[in-house]
PDB file of C-alpha atoms in Angstrom:
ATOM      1  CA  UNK E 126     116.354  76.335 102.898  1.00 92.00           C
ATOM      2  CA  UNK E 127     113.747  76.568 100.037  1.00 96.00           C
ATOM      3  CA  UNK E 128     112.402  73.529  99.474  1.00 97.00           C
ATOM      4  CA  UNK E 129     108.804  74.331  98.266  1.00 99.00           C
ATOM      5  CA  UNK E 130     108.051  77.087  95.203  1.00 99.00           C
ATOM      6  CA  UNK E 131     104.227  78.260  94.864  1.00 99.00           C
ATOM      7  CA  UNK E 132     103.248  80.038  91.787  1.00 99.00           C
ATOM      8  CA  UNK E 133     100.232  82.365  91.481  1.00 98.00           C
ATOM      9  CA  UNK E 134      98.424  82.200  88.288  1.00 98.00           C
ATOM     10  CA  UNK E 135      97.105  84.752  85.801  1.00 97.00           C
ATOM     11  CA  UNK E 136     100.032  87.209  84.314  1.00 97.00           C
ATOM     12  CA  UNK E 137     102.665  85.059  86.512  1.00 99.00           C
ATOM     13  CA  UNK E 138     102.435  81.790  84.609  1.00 99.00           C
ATOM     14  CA  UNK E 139      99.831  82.733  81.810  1.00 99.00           C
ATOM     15  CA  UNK E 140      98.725  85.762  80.119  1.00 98.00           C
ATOM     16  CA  UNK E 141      95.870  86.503  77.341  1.00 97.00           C
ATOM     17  CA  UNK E 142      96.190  88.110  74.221  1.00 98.00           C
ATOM     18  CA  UNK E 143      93.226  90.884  74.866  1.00 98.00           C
ATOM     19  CA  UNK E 144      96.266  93.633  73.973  1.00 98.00           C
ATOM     20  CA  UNK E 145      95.447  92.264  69.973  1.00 98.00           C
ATOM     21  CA  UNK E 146      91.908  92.052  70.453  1.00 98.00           C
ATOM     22  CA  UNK E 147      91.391  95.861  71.691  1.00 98.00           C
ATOM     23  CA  UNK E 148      93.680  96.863  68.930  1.00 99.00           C
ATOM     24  CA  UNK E 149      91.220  95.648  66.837  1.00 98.00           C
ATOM     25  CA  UNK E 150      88.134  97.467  68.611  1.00 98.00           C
ATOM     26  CA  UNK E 151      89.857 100.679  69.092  1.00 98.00           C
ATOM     27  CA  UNK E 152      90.676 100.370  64.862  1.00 98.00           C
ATOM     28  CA  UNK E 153      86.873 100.345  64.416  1.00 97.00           C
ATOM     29  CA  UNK E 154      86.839 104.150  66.152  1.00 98.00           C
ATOM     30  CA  UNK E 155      89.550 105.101  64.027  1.00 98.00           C
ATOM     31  CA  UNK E 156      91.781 105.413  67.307  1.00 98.00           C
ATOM     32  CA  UNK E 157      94.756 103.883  66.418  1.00 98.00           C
ATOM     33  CA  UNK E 158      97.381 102.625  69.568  1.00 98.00           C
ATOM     34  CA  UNK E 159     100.547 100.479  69.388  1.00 98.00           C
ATOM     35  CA  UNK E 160     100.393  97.071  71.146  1.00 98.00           C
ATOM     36  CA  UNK E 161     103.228  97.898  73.217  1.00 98.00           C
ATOM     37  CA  UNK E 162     101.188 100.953  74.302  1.00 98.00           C
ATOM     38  CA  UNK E 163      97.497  98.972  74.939  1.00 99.00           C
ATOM     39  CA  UNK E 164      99.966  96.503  76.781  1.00 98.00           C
ATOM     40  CA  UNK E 165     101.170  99.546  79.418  1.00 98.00           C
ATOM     41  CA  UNK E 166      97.542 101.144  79.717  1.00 98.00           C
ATOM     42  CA  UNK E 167      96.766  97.499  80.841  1.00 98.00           C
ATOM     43  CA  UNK E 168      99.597  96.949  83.098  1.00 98.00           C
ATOM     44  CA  UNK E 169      98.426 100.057  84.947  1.00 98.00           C
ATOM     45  CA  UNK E 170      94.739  99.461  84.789  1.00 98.00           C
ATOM     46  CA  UNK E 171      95.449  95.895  86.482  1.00 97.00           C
ATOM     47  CA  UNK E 172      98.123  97.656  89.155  1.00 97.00           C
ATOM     48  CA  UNK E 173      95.306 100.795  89.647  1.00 97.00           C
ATOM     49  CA  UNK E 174      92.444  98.004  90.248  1.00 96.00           C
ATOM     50  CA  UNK E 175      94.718  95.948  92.319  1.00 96.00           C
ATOM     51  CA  UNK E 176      95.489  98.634  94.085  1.00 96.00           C
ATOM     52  CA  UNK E 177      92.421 100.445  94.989  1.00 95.00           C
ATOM     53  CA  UNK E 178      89.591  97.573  94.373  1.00 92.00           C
ATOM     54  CA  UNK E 179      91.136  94.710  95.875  1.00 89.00           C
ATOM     55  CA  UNK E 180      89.292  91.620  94.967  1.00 86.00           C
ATOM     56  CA  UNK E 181      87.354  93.207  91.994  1.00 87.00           C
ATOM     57  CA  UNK E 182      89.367  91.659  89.290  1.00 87.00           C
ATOM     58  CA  UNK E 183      88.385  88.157  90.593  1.00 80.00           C
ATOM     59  CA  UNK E 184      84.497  88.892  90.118  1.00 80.00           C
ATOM     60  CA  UNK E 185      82.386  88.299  87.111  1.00 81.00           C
ATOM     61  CA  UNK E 186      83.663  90.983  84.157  1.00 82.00           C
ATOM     62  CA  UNK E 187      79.597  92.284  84.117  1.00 83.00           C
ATOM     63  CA  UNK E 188      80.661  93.624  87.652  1.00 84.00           C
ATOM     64  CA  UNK E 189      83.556  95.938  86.735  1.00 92.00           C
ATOM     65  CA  UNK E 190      84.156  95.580  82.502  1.00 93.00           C
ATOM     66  CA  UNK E 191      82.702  99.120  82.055  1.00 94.00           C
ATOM     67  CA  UNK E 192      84.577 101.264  84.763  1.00 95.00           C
ATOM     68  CA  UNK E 193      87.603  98.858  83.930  1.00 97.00           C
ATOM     69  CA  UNK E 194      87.234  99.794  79.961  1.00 98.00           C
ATOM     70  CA  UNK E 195      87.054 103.780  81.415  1.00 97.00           C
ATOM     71  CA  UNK E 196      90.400 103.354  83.368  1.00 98.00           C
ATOM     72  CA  UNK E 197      92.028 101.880  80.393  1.00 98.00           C
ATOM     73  CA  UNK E 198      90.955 104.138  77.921  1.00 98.00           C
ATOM     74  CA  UNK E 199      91.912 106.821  79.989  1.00 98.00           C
ATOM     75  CA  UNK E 200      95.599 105.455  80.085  1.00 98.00           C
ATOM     76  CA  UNK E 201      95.411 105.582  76.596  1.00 98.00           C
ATOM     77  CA  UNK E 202      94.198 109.401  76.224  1.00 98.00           C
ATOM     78  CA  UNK E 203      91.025 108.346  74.620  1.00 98.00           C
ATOM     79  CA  UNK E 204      87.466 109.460  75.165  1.00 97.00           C
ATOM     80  CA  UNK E 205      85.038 107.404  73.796  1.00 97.00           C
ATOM     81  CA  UNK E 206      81.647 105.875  74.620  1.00 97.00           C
ATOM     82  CA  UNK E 207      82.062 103.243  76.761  1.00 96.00           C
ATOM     83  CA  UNK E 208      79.393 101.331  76.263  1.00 96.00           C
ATOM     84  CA  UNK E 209      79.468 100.934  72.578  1.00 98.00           C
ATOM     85  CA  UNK E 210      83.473 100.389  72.934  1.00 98.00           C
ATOM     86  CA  UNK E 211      82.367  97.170  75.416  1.00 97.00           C
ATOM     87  CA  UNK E 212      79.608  96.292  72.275  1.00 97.00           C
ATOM     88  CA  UNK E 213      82.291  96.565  69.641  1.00 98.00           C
ATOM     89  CA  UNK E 214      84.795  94.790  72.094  1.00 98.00           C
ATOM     90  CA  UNK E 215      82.995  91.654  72.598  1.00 96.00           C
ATOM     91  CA  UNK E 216      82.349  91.719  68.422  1.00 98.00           C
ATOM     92  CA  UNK E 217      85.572  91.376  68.303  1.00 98.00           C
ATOM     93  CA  UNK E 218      86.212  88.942  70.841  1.00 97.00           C
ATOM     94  CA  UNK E 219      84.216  86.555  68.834  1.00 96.00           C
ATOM     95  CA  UNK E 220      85.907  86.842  65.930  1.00 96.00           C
ATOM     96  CA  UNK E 221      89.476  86.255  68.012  1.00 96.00           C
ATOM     97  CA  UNK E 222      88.552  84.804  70.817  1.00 96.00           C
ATOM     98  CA  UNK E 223      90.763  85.844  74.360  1.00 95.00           C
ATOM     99  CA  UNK E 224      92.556  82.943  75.647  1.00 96.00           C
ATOM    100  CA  UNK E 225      94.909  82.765  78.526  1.00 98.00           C
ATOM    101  CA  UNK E 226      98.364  80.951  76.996  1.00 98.00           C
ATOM    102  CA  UNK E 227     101.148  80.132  78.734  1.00 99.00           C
ATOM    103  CA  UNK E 228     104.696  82.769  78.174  1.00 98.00           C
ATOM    104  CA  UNK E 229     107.283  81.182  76.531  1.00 97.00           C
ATOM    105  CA  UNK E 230     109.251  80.763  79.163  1.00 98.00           C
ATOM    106  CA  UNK E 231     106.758  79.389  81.578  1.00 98.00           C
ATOM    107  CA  UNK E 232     106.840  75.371  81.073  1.00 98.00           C
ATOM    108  CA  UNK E 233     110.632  75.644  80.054  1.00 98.00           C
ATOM    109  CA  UNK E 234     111.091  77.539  83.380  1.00 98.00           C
ATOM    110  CA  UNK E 235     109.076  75.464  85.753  1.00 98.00           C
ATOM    111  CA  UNK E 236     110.686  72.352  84.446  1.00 98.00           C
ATOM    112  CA  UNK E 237     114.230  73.426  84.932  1.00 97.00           C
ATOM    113  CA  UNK E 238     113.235  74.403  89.108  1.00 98.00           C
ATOM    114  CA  UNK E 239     111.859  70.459  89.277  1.00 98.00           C
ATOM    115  CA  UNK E 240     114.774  69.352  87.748  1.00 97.00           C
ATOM    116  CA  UNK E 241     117.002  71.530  90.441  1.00 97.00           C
ATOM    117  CA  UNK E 242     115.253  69.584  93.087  1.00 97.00           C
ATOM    118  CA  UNK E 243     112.078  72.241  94.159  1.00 98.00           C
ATOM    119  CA  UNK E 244     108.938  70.862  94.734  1.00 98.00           C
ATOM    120  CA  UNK E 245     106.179  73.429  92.878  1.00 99.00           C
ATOM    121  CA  UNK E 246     102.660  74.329  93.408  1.00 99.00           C
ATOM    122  CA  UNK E 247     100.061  76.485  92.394  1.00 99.00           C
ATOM    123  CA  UNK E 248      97.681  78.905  94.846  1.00 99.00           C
ATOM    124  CA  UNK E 249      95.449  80.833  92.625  1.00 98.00           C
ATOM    125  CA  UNK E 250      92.602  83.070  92.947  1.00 96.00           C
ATOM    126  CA  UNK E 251      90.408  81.626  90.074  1.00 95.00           C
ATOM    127  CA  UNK E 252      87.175  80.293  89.132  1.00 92.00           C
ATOM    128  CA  UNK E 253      86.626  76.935  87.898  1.00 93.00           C
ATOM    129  CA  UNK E 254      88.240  77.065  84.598  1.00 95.00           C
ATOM    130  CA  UNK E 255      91.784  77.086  86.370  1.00 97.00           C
ATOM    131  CA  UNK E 256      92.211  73.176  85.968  1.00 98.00           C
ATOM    132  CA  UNK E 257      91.436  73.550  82.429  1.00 98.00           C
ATOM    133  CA  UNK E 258      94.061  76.710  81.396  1.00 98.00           C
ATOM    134  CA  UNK E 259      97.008  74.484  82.608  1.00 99.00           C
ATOM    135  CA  UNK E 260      95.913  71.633  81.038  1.00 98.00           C
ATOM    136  CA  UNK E 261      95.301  73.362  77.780  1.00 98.00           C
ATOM    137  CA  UNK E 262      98.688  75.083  77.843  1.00 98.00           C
ATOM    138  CA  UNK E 263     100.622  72.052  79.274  1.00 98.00           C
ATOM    139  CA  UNK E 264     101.103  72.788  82.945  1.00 98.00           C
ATOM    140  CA  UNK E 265      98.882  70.630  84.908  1.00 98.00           C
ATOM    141  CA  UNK E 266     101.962  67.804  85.322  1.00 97.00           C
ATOM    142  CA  UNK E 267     104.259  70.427  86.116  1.00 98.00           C
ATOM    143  CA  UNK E 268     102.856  70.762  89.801  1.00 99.00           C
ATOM    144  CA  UNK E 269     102.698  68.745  93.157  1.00 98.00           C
ATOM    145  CA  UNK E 270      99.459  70.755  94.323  1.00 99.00           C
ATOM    146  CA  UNK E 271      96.976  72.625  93.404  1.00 99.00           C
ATOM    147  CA  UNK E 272      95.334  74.952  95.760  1.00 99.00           C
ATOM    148  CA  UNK E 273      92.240  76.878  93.616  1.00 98.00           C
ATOM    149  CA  UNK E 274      90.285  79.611  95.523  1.00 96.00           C
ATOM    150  CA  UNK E 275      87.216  78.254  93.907  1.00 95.00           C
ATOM    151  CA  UNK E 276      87.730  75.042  94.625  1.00 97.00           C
ATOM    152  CA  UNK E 277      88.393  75.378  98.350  1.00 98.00           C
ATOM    153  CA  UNK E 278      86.512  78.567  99.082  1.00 97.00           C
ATOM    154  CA  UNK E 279      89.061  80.571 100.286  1.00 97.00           C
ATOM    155  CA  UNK E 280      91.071  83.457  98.707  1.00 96.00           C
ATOM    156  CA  UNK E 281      94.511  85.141  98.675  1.00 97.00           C
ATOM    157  CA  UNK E 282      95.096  87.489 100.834  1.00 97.00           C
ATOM    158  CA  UNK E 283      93.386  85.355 103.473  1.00 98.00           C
ATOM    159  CA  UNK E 284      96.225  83.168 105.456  1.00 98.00           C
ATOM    160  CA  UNK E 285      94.064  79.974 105.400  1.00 99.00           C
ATOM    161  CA  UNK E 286      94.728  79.964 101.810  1.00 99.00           C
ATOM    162  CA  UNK E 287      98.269  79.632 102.091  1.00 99.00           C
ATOM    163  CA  UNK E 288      98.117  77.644 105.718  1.00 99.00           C
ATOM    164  CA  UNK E 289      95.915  75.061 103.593  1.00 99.00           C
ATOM    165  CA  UNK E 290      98.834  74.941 100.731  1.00 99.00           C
ATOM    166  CA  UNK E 291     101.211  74.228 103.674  1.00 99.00           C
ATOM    167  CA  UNK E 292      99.433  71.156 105.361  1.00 99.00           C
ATOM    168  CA  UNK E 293      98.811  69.928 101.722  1.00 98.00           C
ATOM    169  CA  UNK E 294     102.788  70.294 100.645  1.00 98.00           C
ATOM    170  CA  UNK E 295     103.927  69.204 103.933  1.00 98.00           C
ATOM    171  CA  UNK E 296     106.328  71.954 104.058  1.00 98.00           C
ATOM    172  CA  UNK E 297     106.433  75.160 106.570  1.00 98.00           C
ATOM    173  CA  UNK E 298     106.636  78.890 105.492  1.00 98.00           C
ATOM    174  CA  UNK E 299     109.871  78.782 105.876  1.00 98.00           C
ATOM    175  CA  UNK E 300     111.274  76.509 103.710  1.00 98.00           C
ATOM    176  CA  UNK E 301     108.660  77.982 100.955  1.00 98.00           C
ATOM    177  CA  UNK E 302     108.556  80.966  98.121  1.00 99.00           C
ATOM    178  CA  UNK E 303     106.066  82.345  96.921  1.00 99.00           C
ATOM    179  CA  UNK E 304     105.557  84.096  93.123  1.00 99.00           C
ATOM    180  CA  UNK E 305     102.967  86.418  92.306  1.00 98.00           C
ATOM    181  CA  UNK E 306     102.212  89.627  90.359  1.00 98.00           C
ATOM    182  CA  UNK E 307      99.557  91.006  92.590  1.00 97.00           C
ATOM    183  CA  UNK E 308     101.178  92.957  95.952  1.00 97.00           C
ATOM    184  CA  UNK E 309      97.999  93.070  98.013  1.00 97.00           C
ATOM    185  CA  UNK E 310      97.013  89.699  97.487  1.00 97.00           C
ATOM    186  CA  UNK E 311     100.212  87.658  97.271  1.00 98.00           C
ATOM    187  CA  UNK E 312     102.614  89.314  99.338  1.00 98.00           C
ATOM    188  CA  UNK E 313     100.566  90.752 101.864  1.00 97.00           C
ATOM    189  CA  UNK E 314      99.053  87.602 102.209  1.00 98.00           C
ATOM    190  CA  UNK E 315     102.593  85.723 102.667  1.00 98.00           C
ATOM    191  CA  UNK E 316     103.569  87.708 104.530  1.00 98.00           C
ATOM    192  CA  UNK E 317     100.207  86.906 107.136  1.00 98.00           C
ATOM    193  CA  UNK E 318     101.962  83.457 107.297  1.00 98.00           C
ATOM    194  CA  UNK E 319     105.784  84.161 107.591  1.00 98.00           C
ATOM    195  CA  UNK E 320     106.601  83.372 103.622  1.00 98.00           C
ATOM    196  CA  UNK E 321     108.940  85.342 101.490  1.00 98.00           C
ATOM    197  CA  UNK E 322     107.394  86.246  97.984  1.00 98.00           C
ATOM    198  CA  UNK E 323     108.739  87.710  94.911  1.00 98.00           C
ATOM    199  CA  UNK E 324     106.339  89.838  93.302  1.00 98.00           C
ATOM    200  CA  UNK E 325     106.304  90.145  89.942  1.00 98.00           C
ATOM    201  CA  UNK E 326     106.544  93.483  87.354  1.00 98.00           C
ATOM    202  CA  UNK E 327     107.934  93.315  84.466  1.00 96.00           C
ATOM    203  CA  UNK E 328     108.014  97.630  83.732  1.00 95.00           C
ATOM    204  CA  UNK E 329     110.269  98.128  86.896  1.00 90.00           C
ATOM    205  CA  UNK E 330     108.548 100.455  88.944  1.00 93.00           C
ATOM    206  CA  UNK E 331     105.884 101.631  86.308  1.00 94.00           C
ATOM    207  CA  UNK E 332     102.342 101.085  87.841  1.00 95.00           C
ATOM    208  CA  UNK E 333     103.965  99.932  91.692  1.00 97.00           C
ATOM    209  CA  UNK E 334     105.099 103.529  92.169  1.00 96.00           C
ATOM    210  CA  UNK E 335     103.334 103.781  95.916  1.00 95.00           C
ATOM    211  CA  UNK E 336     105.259 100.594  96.637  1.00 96.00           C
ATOM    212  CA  UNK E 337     108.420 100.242  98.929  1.00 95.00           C
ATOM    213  CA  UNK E 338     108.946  96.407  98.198  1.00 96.00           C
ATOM    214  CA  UNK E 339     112.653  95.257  96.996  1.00 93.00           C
ATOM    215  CA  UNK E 340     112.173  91.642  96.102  1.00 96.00           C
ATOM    216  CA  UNK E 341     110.724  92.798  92.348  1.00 97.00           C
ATOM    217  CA  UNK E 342     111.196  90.755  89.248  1.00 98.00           C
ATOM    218  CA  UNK E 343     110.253  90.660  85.510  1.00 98.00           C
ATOM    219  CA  UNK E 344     108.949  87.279  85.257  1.00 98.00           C
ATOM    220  CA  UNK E 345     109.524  83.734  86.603  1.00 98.00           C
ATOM    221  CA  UNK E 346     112.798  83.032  84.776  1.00 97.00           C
ATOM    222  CA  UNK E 347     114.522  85.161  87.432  1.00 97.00           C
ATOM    223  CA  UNK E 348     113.376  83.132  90.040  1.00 98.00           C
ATOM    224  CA  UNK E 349     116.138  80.983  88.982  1.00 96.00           C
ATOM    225  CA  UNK E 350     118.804  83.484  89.357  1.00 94.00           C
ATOM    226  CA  UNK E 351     117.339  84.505  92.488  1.00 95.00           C
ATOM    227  CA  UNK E 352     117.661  80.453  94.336  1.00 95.00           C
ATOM    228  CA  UNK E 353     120.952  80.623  93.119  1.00 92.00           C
ATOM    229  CA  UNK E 354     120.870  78.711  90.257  1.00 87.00           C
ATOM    230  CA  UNK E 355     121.800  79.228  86.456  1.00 71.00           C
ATOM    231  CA  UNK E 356     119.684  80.245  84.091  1.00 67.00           C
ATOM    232  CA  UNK E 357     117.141  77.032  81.861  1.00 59.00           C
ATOM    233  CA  UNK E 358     119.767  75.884  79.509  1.00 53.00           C
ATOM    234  CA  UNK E 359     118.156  77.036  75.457  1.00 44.00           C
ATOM    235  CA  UNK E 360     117.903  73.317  74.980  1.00 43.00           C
ATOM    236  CA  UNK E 361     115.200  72.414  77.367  1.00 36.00           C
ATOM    237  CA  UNK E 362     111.437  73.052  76.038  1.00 32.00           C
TER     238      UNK E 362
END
């Protein structure tokens, strides 16, 4: 039986608004794109990088931004010069700053499974500013641990990660579930250890096409449905 539910971080729980902020830079080339379809190009920039440069998106932005602002572009049929796009970009950025913020549904969500008796925690490939998103957007007192790669100095996919999140939640692989949005780091990595994950995508198959993985869901309010349970009631916030 499930007893323990650990949550992965970035574009599970949170998300940024960088979708407005590129909207903004791509206006000042007079290449004009809906949010809806900046939000795809980035879906499949994030799935691509996943995908083929597996830790990369962890690493400091100088590492990857410009090949990262190439891929993207070129899901959005533009050509442009990169580096003045990156220039114009971060311009931008300080004028509306990118901030990770919670989804609507997130605290609502998590609230309802500790109410329906699961025990949650967090495992999270992120630097030391981890502490500080959930506190900002109201999630820190929402979990029972908090297992930051950063912090301990190991990271998903590696099985100590997860084995460490164990010993720490007192709980076995068995009785946990894991939630994540990243296939070769969360469920790869659970399943190293013997834990069942749902991975998260909220386009269906769009940007996961190479993958032959069943246990798929939009976001974390189906994890609900999926334990068995109804969905959060409107009334809870």
């Amino acid at each position: 039986m499930i007893q323990y539910l650990w949550f992965d971080l970035g574009y599970t729980l949170v998300k940024t608004n960088r979708e407005e902020v590129y909207q903004k830079t791509l206006e000042r080339f007079d290449a004009i794109r809906t949010l809806d379809e900046i939000t795809m190009a980035y879906h499949r920039a994030d799935k691509l990088f996943m995908r083929e440069y597996q830790g990369v998106l962890g690493k400091d932005s100088k590492v990857f931004m410009p090949w990262y602002t190439g891929t993207l572009n070129y899901f959005l049929q533009l050509s442009l010069p990169i580096e003045e796009v990156i220039r114009v970009q971060l311009a931008v950025a300080k004028e509306q700053p990118v901030q990770w913020q919670a989804f609507d549904f997130t605290k609502s969500t998590l609230q309802h499974l500790r109410e329906l008796g699961y025990k949650l925690g967090l495992i999270s490939n992120w630097n030391h500013t981890a502490r500080e998103v959930l506190a900002r957007n109201g999630l820190l007192e929402e979990f029972d641990e908090i297992i930051i790669s950063s912090e301990v100095g190991i990271e998903k996919p590696d099985s100590a990660i997860f084995e460490l999140a164990f010993a720490k939640g007192k709980v076995t692989a068995e009785q946990s579930l894991y939630i994540g949005d990243n296939y070769y780091d969360d469920v790869r990595g659970c399943q190293k250890v013997g834990m069942n994950c749902l991975l998260i995508n909220p386009y269906e198959k769009q940007g996961i096409e190479e993958l032959d993985y069943q246990h798929v869901i939009p976001n974390i309010q189906d994890v609900v449905s999926y334990l068995g349970h109804s969905q959060v009631p409107l009334e809870i916030k």
